[in-house]
Amino acid sequence: GVSLLAEDGDPERPPNGEALYARGHLGWSELTSLIGPRYQFIKAPKPELYDLLEDPEQQNNLIQAERRVASEMRAELEQIEKPWEPRDDVDPETLERMAALGYVSTEIAPGDGPLPDPKDRVESLYLLKEANRKFHENEFEGAADDLRRLLEIEPRMVDAMELLARSYQHSGRPEEAVRVYQQALSVTQEKRNRLALALANLLLSLKRLDEAEAHLLLFPDELEAVNMLVEVAVRRGDLDAAEAHLERSIELDNPPLKLTKHRAEIALARGDYQRAIDLTAEAEELLADVPDKTYLKGVYLTRAKAQAQLGRTREAEASLRREIEIDSGQLQAFAHLALVYAIQDRGPEVGRTLKRMVDENPGPLAVAEAVRTLRFIGDERSAGALRRDGLERWPESTELRQLAG
């Protein structure tokens, strides 16, 4: 950002500004500037000097014509500017833990060596913007193609790496997403916590619990990490550890709704099904006066699992419908609803439910979930046909290829 006053409030000091986003996120040089009564000097790999009185639109770079002015303003700027530092600078212990996981960001920073001048990278910025547009229009393969090309030009562009990883996730290529997240963590000195937690969440979805836990423990004092550690412990069946992480989350001011959700999941894992149902009712009560029910995502799925265990299939069906109403991207809810219909010999509704899941979640992940569900209920013929159709549309999908046989 730009500060029009010095930190000490000295009105006599000329205003200076800085643009650091490009360095930490895009792998380009930072820009700093100094504005005097007449001139603005911009310190960059290709420095600039403009006469603000004669050239307010800054069209004519005077860096060669006014070398003395440029030299004086550069010297003044260098006296007051602060050296670039990553905004998520982590402590030495965290860096050691990252190194133990194979990340070399303790030694290789995006700022090492000469960095590109942002004004020479306008085309790269347009390509990133286009990839972002495709991603948000669900054109994940197209976005990935653009981002791979972009990273050939800009190998230090962490924002492009993050978007590529997310594109791979939505394209059903989670293993490739893992590799890209790991690459980003190896070169970045900014938003390491965000990348590590995104990677941990992906590893959790792949049932790679040990790796997920290792990445979460990089930031053990972040509430999001502790909440995911509860989930890791529940999935392992280590419910004492889940309770311990839950207590830690209380120390970090975990909201009551999140605590109640976790307690319901732990009760479900302990086989205390009625307790799990009661806790989901408590979660509902916490949001009784809140119109936006998306915060209850996962609550009705937990309730449905408990109801199904108690043989209350009609109630489980209603809970799953409610879960899907809140979040139609919840693939587990669709799959469990299909299983509830299968238990009741309601074959046509099994097919309609899985079709809706695939239609509302276009991509290989939903197809893979439908294939697994069909196989579980013994419909191998439909599962095989669906998998073949999915592979024709998404031949690179790791999820679908792993379902062979």
Short mmCIF file of C-alpha atoms in Angstrom, two decimals:
data_model
loop_
_atom_site.label_atom_id
_atom_site.label_comp_id
_atom_site.label_asym_id
_atom_site.label_seq_id
_atom_site.Cartn_x
_atom_site.Cartn_y
_atom_site.Cartn_z
CA GLY A 1 0.00 0.00 0.00
CA VAL A 2 0.97 3.66 -0.05
CA SER A 3 1.56 5.70 3.07
CA LEU A 4 1.24 9.46 2.63
CA LEU A 5 2.84 10.20 5.98
CA ALA A 6 6.01 8.84 7.49
CA GLU A 7 5.63 6.47 10.43
CA ASP A 8 6.87 9.14 12.79
CA GLY A 9 4.30 11.58 11.40
CA ASP A 10 6.94 14.01 10.11
CA PRO A 11 5.09 16.24 7.60
CA GLU A 12 8.39 17.36 6.11
CA ARG A 13 9.31 13.89 4.91
CA PRO A 14 8.28 13.24 1.29
CA PRO A 15 5.64 10.52 0.92
CA ASN A 16 6.86 7.13 -0.13
CA GLY A 17 4.99 4.02 -1.22
CA GLU A 18 5.57 0.35 -1.70
CA ALA A 19 4.01 -2.49 -3.68
CA LEU A 20 5.11 -5.80 -2.18
CA TYR A 21 2.36 -8.18 -3.33
CA ALA A 22 4.15 -8.88 -6.60
CA ARG A 23 7.20 -10.23 -4.80
CA GLY A 24 5.55 -12.55 -2.31
CA HIS A 25 2.78 -13.87 -4.57
CA LEU A 26 3.91 -13.48 -8.16
CA GLY A 27 7.68 -13.91 -7.93
CA TRP A 28 8.41 -10.44 -9.28
CA SER A 29 10.42 -7.60 -7.84
CA GLU A 30 8.80 -5.34 -5.30
CA LEU A 31 8.33 -1.69 -6.23
CA THR A 32 9.03 1.26 -3.95
CA SER A 33 8.63 4.92 -4.74
CA LEU A 34 9.28 8.41 -3.46
CA ILE A 35 7.22 11.49 -4.33
CA GLY A 36 8.80 14.92 -4.05
CA PRO A 37 7.43 18.39 -4.76
CA ARG A 38 7.90 17.86 -8.48
CA TYR A 39 9.16 14.37 -9.26
CA GLN A 40 8.19 10.77 -8.50
CA PHE A 41 10.96 8.19 -8.45
CA ILE A 42 10.07 4.49 -8.71
CA LYS A 43 12.72 2.03 -7.63
CA ALA A 44 12.48 -1.13 -9.75
CA PRO A 45 14.75 -3.35 -11.84
CA LYS A 46 14.08 -0.74 -14.53
CA PRO A 47 13.77 2.47 -12.47
CA GLU A 48 11.47 5.31 -13.48
CA LEU A 49 11.36 9.06 -12.88
CA TYR A 50 8.40 11.29 -13.77
CA ASP A 51 7.83 15.03 -13.67
CA LEU A 52 4.44 15.22 -11.98
CA LEU A 53 3.92 18.89 -12.92
CA GLU A 54 4.65 18.55 -16.63
CA ASP A 55 3.64 14.89 -17.03
CA PRO A 56 0.89 14.00 -14.50
CA GLU A 57 -0.09 10.92 -16.55
CA GLN A 58 3.48 9.61 -16.20
CA GLN A 59 4.05 8.92 -19.88
CA ASN A 60 7.65 10.15 -20.20
CA ASN A 61 10.30 8.35 -18.14
CA LEU A 62 13.09 10.85 -17.33
CA ILE A 63 15.47 8.36 -15.71
CA GLN A 64 18.18 9.07 -18.28
CA ALA A 65 17.51 12.77 -18.78
CA GLU A 66 17.45 13.64 -15.05
CA ARG A 67 20.11 11.33 -13.65
CA ARG A 68 21.08 13.65 -10.81
CA VAL A 69 17.50 13.98 -9.58
CA ALA A 70 17.01 10.21 -9.85
CA SER A 71 20.22 9.51 -7.94
CA GLU A 72 19.29 11.89 -5.13
CA MET A 73 15.77 10.51 -4.80
CA ARG A 74 17.02 6.91 -4.85
CA ALA A 75 19.45 7.71 -2.02
CA GLU A 76 16.69 9.36 0.01
CA LEU A 77 14.32 6.46 -0.59
CA GLU A 78 16.90 3.89 0.46
CA GLN A 79 17.31 5.71 3.78
CA ILE A 80 13.63 5.34 4.70
CA GLU A 81 12.44 2.18 2.95
CA LYS A 82 12.23 -1.06 4.87
CA PRO A 83 13.75 -4.26 3.50
CA TRP A 84 11.28 -6.76 2.12
CA GLU A 85 10.15 -9.42 4.60
CA PRO A 86 7.57 -12.16 4.14
CA ARG A 87 4.29 -11.22 5.77
CA ASP A 88 3.74 -14.67 7.30
CA ASP A 89 7.27 -14.93 8.68
CA VAL A 90 7.28 -18.13 10.75
CA ASP A 91 9.36 -19.01 13.76
CA PRO A 92 12.54 -21.13 13.56
CA GLU A 93 10.79 -24.18 15.02
CA THR A 94 8.21 -24.16 12.24
CA LEU A 95 10.94 -23.78 9.63
CA GLU A 96 12.68 -26.81 11.10
CA ARG A 97 9.47 -28.82 10.93
CA MET A 98 9.00 -27.74 7.31
CA ALA A 99 12.56 -28.78 6.50
CA ALA A 100 11.89 -32.18 8.10
CA LEU A 101 9.00 -32.61 5.64
CA GLY A 102 11.32 -31.86 2.73
CA TYR A 103 10.49 -28.21 2.13
CA VAL A 104 13.46 -26.04 1.29
CA SER A 105 11.88 -22.62 1.72
CA THR A 106 14.29 -22.04 4.60
CA GLU A 107 17.06 -21.81 1.99
CA ILE A 108 15.38 -20.80 -1.27
CA ALA A 109 13.28 -17.65 -1.24
CA PRO A 110 11.30 -16.21 -4.11
CA GLY A 111 13.48 -13.12 -3.87
CA ASP A 112 16.84 -14.83 -4.36
CA GLY A 113 18.61 -13.60 -7.49
CA PRO A 114 17.36 -10.99 -9.98
CA LEU A 115 13.60 -10.70 -10.13
CA PRO A 116 11.46 -9.60 -13.09
CA ASP A 117 10.16 -6.06 -13.28
CA PRO A 118 6.34 -6.14 -12.93
CA LYS A 119 5.83 -3.78 -15.85
CA ASP A 120 7.47 -6.38 -18.13
CA ARG A 121 5.02 -9.06 -16.99
CA VAL A 122 1.66 -7.64 -18.03
CA GLU A 123 0.94 -10.57 -20.35
CA SER A 124 1.54 -13.02 -17.50
CA LEU A 125 -0.98 -11.14 -15.40
CA TYR A 126 -3.56 -11.38 -18.18
CA LEU A 127 -2.94 -15.13 -18.44
CA LEU A 128 -3.43 -15.53 -14.69
CA LYS A 129 -6.65 -13.53 -14.88
CA GLU A 130 -7.91 -15.71 -17.75
CA ALA A 131 -7.09 -18.90 -15.86
CA ASN A 132 -8.94 -17.53 -12.83
CA ARG A 133 -11.98 -16.81 -15.01
CA LYS A 134 -12.00 -20.35 -16.37
CA PHE A 135 -11.65 -21.79 -12.88
CA HIS A 136 -14.67 -19.89 -11.59
CA GLU A 137 -16.67 -20.97 -14.65
CA ASN A 138 -15.83 -24.62 -13.85
CA GLU A 139 -13.51 -24.95 -16.85
CA PHE A 140 -10.91 -26.66 -14.68
CA GLU A 141 -8.93 -28.42 -17.41
CA GLY A 142 -8.70 -25.20 -19.41
CA ALA A 143 -7.56 -23.32 -16.33
CA ALA A 144 -4.93 -25.97 -15.64
CA ASP A 145 -3.62 -25.73 -19.21
CA ASP A 146 -3.24 -21.95 -18.90
CA LEU A 147 -1.58 -22.21 -15.50
CA ARG A 148 0.96 -24.80 -16.64
CA ARG A 149 1.96 -22.50 -19.50
CA LEU A 150 2.13 -19.58 -17.11
CA LEU A 151 4.40 -21.43 -14.68
CA GLU A 152 6.81 -22.23 -17.49
CA ILE A 153 7.24 -18.45 -17.82
CA GLU A 154 6.82 -17.57 -14.13
CA PRO A 155 8.20 -20.51 -12.09
CA ARG A 156 8.01 -18.51 -8.83
CA MET A 157 4.37 -17.43 -9.14
CA VAL A 158 2.85 -18.92 -6.01
CA ASP A 159 -0.66 -17.63 -6.79
CA ALA A 160 -0.59 -19.60 -10.05
CA MET A 161 0.60 -22.73 -8.22
CA GLU A 162 -2.23 -22.46 -5.70
CA LEU A 163 -4.84 -22.04 -8.44
CA LEU A 164 -3.34 -24.93 -10.42
CA ALA A 165 -3.55 -27.20 -7.37
CA ARG A 166 -7.20 -26.27 -6.89
CA SER A 167 -7.87 -26.85 -10.60
CA TYR A 168 -6.35 -30.32 -10.33
CA GLN A 169 -8.50 -31.05 -7.29
CA HIS A 170 -11.69 -30.14 -9.15
CA SER A 171 -10.51 -32.12 -12.19
CA GLY A 172 -10.20 -35.31 -10.17
CA ARG A 173 -6.40 -35.24 -10.18
CA PRO A 174 -5.66 -35.00 -6.45
CA GLU A 175 -2.18 -36.53 -6.58
CA GLU A 176 -1.07 -33.85 -9.02
CA ALA A 177 -2.67 -31.24 -6.75
CA VAL A 178 -0.61 -32.57 -3.85
CA ARG A 179 2.61 -32.19 -5.85
CA VAL A 180 1.78 -28.61 -6.82
CA TYR A 181 0.96 -27.62 -3.25
CA GLN A 182 4.26 -29.14 -2.18
CA GLN A 183 6.08 -27.20 -4.89
CA ALA A 184 4.46 -23.96 -3.72
CA LEU A 185 5.45 -24.62 -0.12
CA SER A 186 9.03 -25.21 -1.24
CA VAL A 187 9.42 -21.80 -2.86
CA THR A 188 7.16 -19.41 -1.01
CA GLN A 189 7.83 -17.28 2.02
CA GLU A 190 4.26 -16.00 2.20
CA LYS A 191 0.91 -17.63 3.06
CA ARG A 192 2.68 -20.84 4.07
CA ASN A 193 0.03 -21.53 6.67
CA ARG A 194 -2.77 -21.21 4.11
CA LEU A 195 -1.02 -23.53 1.65
CA ALA A 196 -0.13 -26.07 4.33
CA LEU A 197 -3.70 -26.20 5.61
CA ALA A 198 -5.10 -26.54 2.08
CA LEU A 199 -2.69 -29.39 1.44
CA ALA A 200 -3.58 -31.02 4.76
CA ASN A 201 -7.27 -30.87 3.88
CA LEU A 202 -6.55 -32.52 0.53
CA LEU A 203 -4.42 -35.23 2.16
CA LEU A 204 -7.25 -35.83 4.63
CA SER A 205 -9.67 -36.40 1.75
CA LEU A 206 -7.18 -38.91 0.29
CA LYS A 207 -7.09 -40.74 3.65
CA ARG A 208 -3.37 -39.97 3.99
CA LEU A 209 -3.84 -39.21 7.65
CA ASP A 210 -0.20 -39.25 8.77
CA GLU A 211 0.81 -36.73 6.11
CA ALA A 212 -2.21 -34.56 6.83
CA GLU A 213 -1.37 -34.54 10.52
CA ALA A 214 2.27 -33.64 9.85
CA HIS A 215 1.21 -30.57 7.87
CA LEU A 216 -1.35 -29.53 10.46
CA LEU A 217 1.26 -29.73 13.20
CA LEU A 218 3.31 -27.12 11.34
CA PHE A 219 0.84 -24.58 12.73
CA PRO A 220 -0.43 -26.13 15.98
CA ASP A 221 -1.73 -22.83 17.35
CA GLU A 222 -4.03 -22.08 14.43
CA LEU A 223 -7.66 -22.90 15.11
CA GLU A 224 -8.30 -24.25 11.61
CA ALA A 225 -5.41 -26.70 12.01
CA VAL A 226 -6.63 -27.87 15.42
CA ASN A 227 -10.15 -28.41 14.08
CA MET A 228 -8.75 -30.61 11.32
CA LEU A 229 -6.64 -32.49 13.86
CA VAL A 230 -9.90 -33.42 15.60
CA GLU A 231 -11.13 -34.88 12.32
CA VAL A 232 -7.87 -36.77 11.75
CA ALA A 233 -8.14 -38.34 15.21
CA VAL A 234 -11.81 -39.27 14.71
CA ARG A 235 -11.02 -40.97 11.42
CA ARG A 236 -8.24 -42.93 13.06
CA GLY A 237 -10.56 -43.97 15.84
CA ASP A 238 -8.26 -42.31 18.38
CA LEU A 239 -11.08 -40.63 20.25
CA ASP A 240 -8.98 -39.69 23.28
CA ALA A 241 -6.72 -37.68 20.96
CA ALA A 242 -9.81 -36.16 19.36
CA GLU A 243 -11.01 -35.03 22.79
CA ALA A 244 -7.57 -33.57 23.57
CA HIS A 245 -7.55 -31.58 20.32
CA LEU A 246 -11.10 -30.46 21.08
CA GLU A 247 -9.95 -29.09 24.43
CA ARG A 248 -7.11 -27.26 22.70
CA SER A 249 -9.61 -25.72 20.28
CA ILE A 250 -11.57 -24.37 23.24
CA GLU A 251 -8.43 -22.57 24.40
CA LEU A 252 -8.27 -21.02 20.92
CA ASP A 253 -11.86 -19.75 21.24
CA ASN A 254 -13.49 -22.29 18.96
CA PRO A 255 -17.07 -21.14 18.27
CA PRO A 256 -19.83 -23.11 20.08
CA LEU A 257 -21.27 -24.44 16.81
CA LYS A 258 -17.95 -25.97 15.76
CA LEU A 259 -17.49 -27.50 19.20
CA THR A 260 -20.96 -29.04 19.07
CA LYS A 261 -20.31 -30.45 15.59
CA HIS A 262 -17.10 -32.08 16.79
CA ARG A 263 -18.79 -33.52 19.87
CA ALA A 264 -21.49 -35.03 17.68
CA GLU A 265 -18.87 -36.62 15.41
CA ILE A 266 -17.00 -38.03 18.41
CA ALA A 267 -20.23 -39.43 19.89
CA LEU A 268 -21.02 -41.06 16.54
CA ALA A 269 -17.54 -42.61 16.43
CA ARG A 270 -17.98 -43.92 20.00
CA GLY A 271 -21.24 -45.61 18.99
CA ASP A 272 -23.30 -43.31 21.18
CA TYR A 273 -25.80 -42.72 18.41
CA GLN A 274 -28.58 -41.06 20.39
CA ARG A 275 -26.06 -38.69 21.95
CA ALA A 276 -24.85 -37.80 18.45
CA ILE A 277 -28.43 -37.08 17.37
CA ASP A 278 -29.05 -34.93 20.44
CA LEU A 279 -25.89 -32.92 19.78
CA THR A 280 -26.95 -32.23 16.19
CA ALA A 281 -30.21 -30.87 17.62
CA GLU A 282 -28.15 -28.59 19.88
CA ALA A 283 -26.26 -27.36 16.82
CA GLU A 284 -29.57 -26.55 15.13
CA GLU A 285 -30.68 -24.64 18.21
CA LEU A 286 -27.54 -22.53 18.15
CA LEU A 287 -28.54 -21.25 14.70
CA ALA A 288 -32.27 -21.05 15.33
CA ASP A 289 -32.33 -17.30 14.69
CA VAL A 290 -29.78 -17.32 11.85
CA PRO A 291 -31.31 -17.37 8.33
CA ASP A 292 -28.16 -18.75 6.69
CA LYS A 293 -28.16 -22.46 7.47
CA THR A 294 -25.03 -23.25 5.47
CA TYR A 295 -23.15 -23.14 8.77
CA LEU A 296 -24.90 -26.42 9.58
CA LYS A 297 -23.07 -28.20 6.78
CA GLY A 298 -22.17 -31.70 7.97
CA VAL A 299 -24.59 -31.68 10.91
CA TYR A 300 -27.39 -33.51 9.13
CA LEU A 301 -24.97 -36.01 7.62
CA THR A 302 -23.75 -36.90 11.11
CA ARG A 303 -27.36 -37.18 12.30
CA ALA A 304 -28.28 -39.39 9.35
CA LYS A 305 -25.40 -41.78 10.02
CA ALA A 306 -26.53 -42.14 13.64
CA GLN A 307 -30.17 -42.61 12.65
CA ALA A 308 -29.23 -45.26 10.11
CA GLN A 309 -27.25 -47.14 12.76
CA LEU A 310 -30.39 -47.16 14.93
CA GLY A 311 -32.47 -48.50 12.00
CA ARG A 312 -34.38 -45.25 11.62
CA THR A 313 -34.01 -45.18 7.85
CA ARG A 314 -36.89 -42.81 7.09
CA GLU A 315 -35.49 -40.26 9.50
CA ALA A 316 -32.02 -40.75 8.01
CA GLU A 317 -33.50 -40.12 4.57
CA ALA A 318 -35.01 -36.82 5.73
CA SER A 319 -31.72 -35.75 7.34
CA LEU A 320 -29.77 -36.51 4.18
CA ARG A 321 -32.22 -34.55 2.08
CA ARG A 322 -31.73 -31.64 4.44
CA GLU A 323 -27.94 -31.93 4.16
CA ILE A 324 -28.16 -31.86 0.36
CA GLU A 325 -30.50 -28.87 0.53
CA ILE A 326 -27.84 -27.00 2.49
CA ASP A 327 -24.92 -28.10 0.32
CA SER A 328 -25.50 -29.94 -2.93
CA GLY A 329 -21.73 -30.34 -3.21
CA GLN A 330 -21.72 -32.77 -0.28
CA LEU A 331 -21.03 -35.98 -2.21
CA GLN A 332 -21.15 -38.16 0.91
CA ALA A 333 -24.73 -37.07 1.56
CA PHE A 334 -25.82 -38.15 -1.93
CA ALA A 335 -23.99 -41.48 -1.58
CA HIS A 336 -25.53 -42.22 1.83
CA LEU A 337 -28.99 -41.27 0.56
CA ALA A 338 -28.56 -43.72 -2.32
CA LEU A 339 -27.58 -46.43 0.19
CA VAL A 340 -30.66 -45.65 2.31
CA TYR A 341 -32.83 -46.12 -0.79
CA ALA A 342 -31.01 -49.35 -1.65
CA ILE A 343 -31.68 -50.74 1.82
CA GLN A 344 -35.39 -50.07 1.21
CA ASP A 345 -35.29 -51.68 -2.29
CA ARG A 346 -36.09 -48.33 -3.92
CA GLY A 347 -33.90 -48.93 -6.97
CA PRO A 348 -35.18 -46.13 -9.23
CA GLU A 349 -34.52 -43.57 -6.50
CA VAL A 350 -30.96 -44.86 -6.14
CA GLY A 351 -30.37 -44.08 -9.80
CA ARG A 352 -32.05 -40.68 -9.64
CA THR A 353 -30.04 -39.69 -6.57
CA LEU A 354 -26.70 -40.61 -8.10
CA LYS A 355 -27.64 -38.93 -11.37
CA ARG A 356 -28.51 -35.75 -9.52
CA MET A 357 -25.18 -35.89 -7.68
CA VAL A 358 -23.27 -36.12 -10.96
CA ASP A 359 -25.41 -33.49 -12.70
CA GLU A 360 -25.04 -30.96 -9.88
CA ASN A 361 -21.34 -31.66 -9.38
CA PRO A 362 -19.94 -31.98 -12.92
CA GLY A 363 -16.54 -33.58 -12.72
CA PRO A 364 -14.76 -36.86 -12.09
CA LEU A 365 -15.01 -36.72 -8.29
CA ALA A 366 -18.79 -37.09 -8.32
CA VAL A 367 -18.58 -39.81 -10.96
CA ALA A 368 -16.05 -41.72 -8.86
CA GLU A 369 -18.31 -41.44 -5.78
CA ALA A 370 -21.24 -42.77 -7.81
CA VAL A 371 -19.13 -45.69 -9.09
CA ARG A 372 -18.08 -46.62 -5.54
CA THR A 373 -21.69 -46.44 -4.34
CA LEU A 374 -22.97 -48.64 -7.17
CA ARG A 375 -20.27 -51.19 -6.48
CA PHE A 376 -21.11 -51.20 -2.78
CA ILE A 377 -24.74 -52.09 -3.48
CA GLY A 378 -23.68 -54.76 -5.99
CA ASP A 379 -24.55 -53.05 -9.27
CA GLU A 380 -21.21 -53.72 -10.98
CA ARG A 381 -22.65 -53.36 -14.46
CA SER A 382 -23.87 -49.80 -13.92
CA ALA A 383 -20.68 -48.94 -12.06
CA GLY A 384 -18.50 -50.14 -14.93
CA ALA A 385 -20.50 -48.25 -17.56
CA LEU A 386 -20.39 -45.05 -15.52
CA ARG A 387 -16.66 -45.36 -14.95
CA ARG A 388 -15.97 -45.86 -18.67
CA ASP A 389 -18.08 -42.82 -19.53
CA GLY A 390 -16.24 -40.79 -16.93
CA LEU A 391 -12.83 -41.79 -18.26
CA GLU A 392 -13.84 -40.76 -21.78
CA ARG A 393 -14.61 -37.29 -20.45
CA TRP A 394 -11.75 -37.04 -17.93
CA PRO A 395 -9.01 -39.42 -19.07
CA GLU A 396 -6.45 -37.91 -16.67
CA SER A 397 -8.58 -38.43 -13.57
CA THR A 398 -6.59 -40.29 -10.91
CA GLU A 399 -9.80 -41.03 -9.00
CA LEU A 400 -11.41 -42.84 -11.92
CA ARG A 401 -8.28 -44.66 -13.05
CA GLN A 402 -7.80 -46.03 -9.54
CA LEU A 403 -11.27 -47.61 -9.72
CA ALA A 404 -10.17 -50.08 -12.42
CA GLY A 405 -11.37 -53.63 -11.84
#
